[in-house]
Amino acid sequence: MKITLYIIALFVLTIVLFYQFDMTILELKPIKEIDLSTLLISFPILLALVERFNELFVIKRINQVVPSVDANGDAPKKNFKNTTLTSFTIGLLIAIVGFRILETFMNPPSETVLFQNVAFRSLDCILTASIIAGGTDGWHQLVSLISDITKSKRKEIKEEVS
């Protein structure tokens, strides 16, 4: 019940903010301005480096403290929790420095509305950090989906030409 009240309170607060302030809708960047090389080349490398960092430093340290899996299986849970937290922290630092996902596709709000600008950049940092914490598995699934779609389109075109 408390969670429902919190959600309703946040919803009402959001409506009040939208009503009180001049909240302009975010605009997408034109396709000519989007630099996809950042996402298609740099992002997978960044994800792989964060995962390797976790393998070398975080998991190794946990395994030194907890040498093997105990009867309850606590070591894998502790590994997952610590690597996710470490990845999120590294992702947050990277996003704060300036590597953000939403800014690739959208123009940030104008500097005149400070609240909107801070909210957009904060949300972008949290989103980027969350994606980095998710690791390369999601990225591999996205790439395989694009690959499957491309293969099916090629097959359809070959059948139409034949």
mmCIF file of C-alpha atoms in Angstrom, residues 19-142:
data_model
loop_
_atom_site.group_PDB
_atom_site.id
_atom_site.type_symbol
_atom_site.label_atom_id
_atom_site.label_comp_id
_atom_site.label_asym_id
_atom_site.label_seq_id
_atom_site.Cartn_x
_atom_site.Cartn_y
_atom_site.Cartn_z
ATOM 1 C CA TYR A 19 1.887 22.682 -14.780
ATOM 2 C CA GLN A 20 3.976 25.237 -12.859
ATOM 3 C CA PHE A 21 7.081 25.358 -15.039
ATOM 4 C CA ASP A 22 7.512 25.780 -18.744
ATOM 5 C CA MET A 23 8.375 22.189 -19.554
ATOM 6 C CA THR A 24 9.194 22.005 -23.213
ATOM 7 C CA ILE A 25 9.194 18.654 -24.888
ATOM 8 C CA LEU A 26 12.601 17.252 -25.704
ATOM 9 C CA GLU A 27 13.433 17.259 -29.358
ATOM 10 C CA LEU A 28 15.224 14.539 -31.231
ATOM 11 C CA LYS A 29 18.366 15.413 -33.113
ATOM 12 C CA PRO A 30 18.234 15.287 -36.895
ATOM 13 C CA ILE A 31 19.712 12.086 -38.292
ATOM 14 C CA LYS A 32 22.615 14.040 -39.806
ATOM 15 C CA GLU A 33 23.719 15.217 -36.359
ATOM 16 C CA ILE A 34 23.670 11.784 -34.677
ATOM 17 C CA ASP A 35 27.115 10.265 -34.329
ATOM 18 C CA LEU A 36 26.386 6.538 -34.196
ATOM 19 C CA SER A 37 30.071 5.650 -34.199
ATOM 20 C CA THR A 38 30.073 6.492 -30.494
ATOM 21 C CA LEU A 39 27.470 3.859 -29.742
ATOM 22 C CA LEU A 40 28.421 1.258 -32.329
ATOM 23 C CA ILE A 41 32.183 1.298 -31.782
ATOM 24 C CA SER A 42 33.022 2.840 -28.422
ATOM 25 C CA PHE A 43 30.154 1.479 -26.365
ATOM 26 C CA PRO A 44 30.830 -2.275 -26.853
ATOM 27 C CA ILE A 45 34.513 -1.682 -26.094
ATOM 28 C CA LEU A 46 33.551 0.205 -22.952
ATOM 29 C CA LEU A 47 31.211 -2.592 -21.847
ATOM 30 C CA ALA A 48 33.886 -5.228 -22.406
ATOM 31 C CA LEU A 49 36.482 -3.217 -20.462
ATOM 32 C CA VAL A 50 34.155 -2.834 -17.486
ATOM 33 C CA GLU A 51 33.439 -6.571 -17.508
ATOM 34 C CA ARG A 52 37.169 -7.383 -17.662
ATOM 35 C CA PHE A 53 37.781 -4.966 -14.782
ATOM 36 C CA ASN A 54 35.208 -6.873 -12.728
ATOM 37 C CA GLU A 55 36.737 -10.230 -13.626
ATOM 38 C CA LEU A 56 40.235 -9.123 -12.710
ATOM 39 C CA PHE A 57 39.627 -7.097 -9.577
ATOM 40 C CA VAL A 58 36.176 -7.592 -8.071
ATOM 41 C CA ILE A 59 35.573 -11.325 -8.549
ATOM 42 C CA LYS A 60 39.200 -12.175 -7.774
ATOM 43 C CA ARG A 61 39.037 -10.279 -4.467
ATOM 44 C CA ILE A 62 35.763 -11.938 -3.481
ATOM 45 C CA ASN A 63 37.135 -15.386 -4.330
ATOM 46 C CA GLN A 64 40.185 -14.705 -2.165
ATOM 47 C CA VAL A 65 37.913 -13.875 0.771
ATOM 48 C CA VAL A 66 35.372 -16.630 0.028
ATOM 49 C CA PRO A 67 37.447 -19.370 -1.660
ATOM 50 C CA SER A 68 34.612 -21.577 -2.885
ATOM 51 C CA VAL A 69 30.876 -21.767 -3.104
ATOM 52 C CA ASP A 70 29.348 -22.637 0.220
ATOM 53 C CA ALA A 71 26.266 -24.801 0.751
ATOM 54 C CA ASN A 72 23.890 -21.853 0.374
ATOM 55 C CA GLY A 73 25.505 -20.590 -2.854
ATOM 56 C CA ASP A 74 26.303 -17.195 -1.315
ATOM 57 C CA ALA A 75 29.540 -16.641 -3.267
ATOM 58 C CA PRO A 76 27.831 -16.335 -6.700
ATOM 59 C CA LYS A 77 25.222 -13.980 -5.221
ATOM 60 C CA LYS A 78 27.946 -11.879 -3.636
ATOM 61 C CA ASN A 79 29.906 -11.878 -6.925
ATOM 62 C CA PHE A 80 26.833 -10.743 -8.866
ATOM 63 C CA LYS A 81 25.936 -8.034 -6.362
ATOM 64 C CA ASN A 82 29.469 -6.633 -6.141
ATOM 65 C CA THR A 83 30.170 -6.732 -9.882
ATOM 66 C CA THR A 84 26.853 -5.044 -10.661
ATOM 67 C CA LEU A 85 27.506 -2.358 -8.065
ATOM 68 C CA THR A 86 31.045 -1.822 -9.342
ATOM 69 C CA SER A 87 29.872 -1.677 -12.957
ATOM 70 C CA PHE A 88 27.156 0.821 -12.057
ATOM 71 C CA THR A 89 29.664 3.007 -10.205
ATOM 72 C CA ILE A 90 32.119 2.940 -13.119
ATOM 73 C CA GLY A 91 29.259 3.618 -15.548
ATOM 74 C CA LEU A 92 28.104 6.565 -13.459
ATOM 75 C CA LEU A 93 31.607 8.042 -13.466
ATOM 76 C CA ILE A 94 31.861 7.573 -17.242
ATOM 77 C CA ALA A 95 28.452 9.209 -17.722
ATOM 78 C CA ILE A 96 29.369 12.141 -15.490
ATOM 79 C CA VAL A 97 32.514 12.688 -17.550
ATOM 80 C CA GLY A 98 30.360 13.060 -20.664
ATOM 81 C CA PHE A 99 29.685 9.710 -22.372
ATOM 82 C CA ARG A 100 25.877 9.618 -22.305
ATOM 83 C CA ILE A 101 23.348 7.705 -24.353
ATOM 84 C CA LEU A 102 20.327 10.037 -24.473
ATOM 85 C CA GLU A 103 22.429 13.009 -25.548
ATOM 86 C CA THR A 104 23.418 11.012 -28.617
ATOM 87 C CA PHE A 105 19.821 11.067 -29.866
ATOM 88 C CA MET A 106 18.269 14.126 -28.210
ATOM 89 C CA ASN A 107 19.072 17.766 -27.777
ATOM 90 C CA PRO A 108 19.362 18.491 -24.068
ATOM 91 C CA PRO A 109 16.981 21.101 -22.678
ATOM 92 C CA SER A 110 18.083 24.690 -22.907
ATOM 93 C CA GLU A 111 20.289 26.118 -20.201
ATOM 94 C CA THR A 112 17.565 28.627 -19.249
ATOM 95 C CA VAL A 113 15.439 26.023 -17.467
ATOM 96 C CA LEU A 114 17.920 24.749 -14.896
ATOM 97 C CA PHE A 115 15.627 22.162 -13.307
ATOM 98 C CA GLN A 116 14.875 20.545 -16.642
ATOM 99 C CA ASN A 117 18.521 20.502 -17.679
ATOM 100 C CA VAL A 118 19.658 18.946 -14.395
ATOM 101 C CA ALA A 119 16.840 16.379 -14.479
ATOM 102 C CA PHE A 120 17.643 15.390 -18.083
ATOM 103 C CA ARG A 121 21.384 15.013 -17.476
ATOM 104 C CA SER A 122 20.823 13.127 -14.210
ATOM 105 C CA LEU A 123 18.402 10.732 -15.849
ATOM 106 C CA ASP A 124 20.818 10.275 -18.756
ATOM 107 C CA CYS A 125 23.684 9.495 -16.352
ATOM 108 C CA ILE A 126 21.590 6.939 -14.464
ATOM 109 C CA LEU A 127 20.385 5.316 -17.702
ATOM 110 C CA THR A 128 23.915 5.102 -19.100
ATOM 111 C CA ALA A 129 25.278 3.694 -15.832
ATOM 112 C CA SER A 130 22.474 1.111 -15.717
ATOM 113 C CA ILE A 131 23.181 -0.044 -19.249
ATOM 114 C CA ILE A 132 26.890 -0.313 -18.519
ATOM 115 C CA ALA A 133 26.091 -2.271 -15.333
ATOM 116 C CA GLY A 134 24.009 -4.651 -17.443
ATOM 117 C CA GLY A 135 27.116 -5.740 -19.320
ATOM 118 C CA THR A 136 27.636 -6.957 -22.826
ATOM 119 C CA ASP A 137 24.877 -9.577 -22.807
ATOM 120 C CA GLY A 138 22.188 -7.033 -23.673
ATOM 121 C CA TRP A 139 24.413 -5.537 -26.346
ATOM 122 C CA HIS A 140 24.993 -8.987 -27.875
ATOM 123 C CA GLN A 141 21.246 -9.621 -27.920
ATOM 124 C CA LEU A 142 20.643 -6.301 -29.675
#
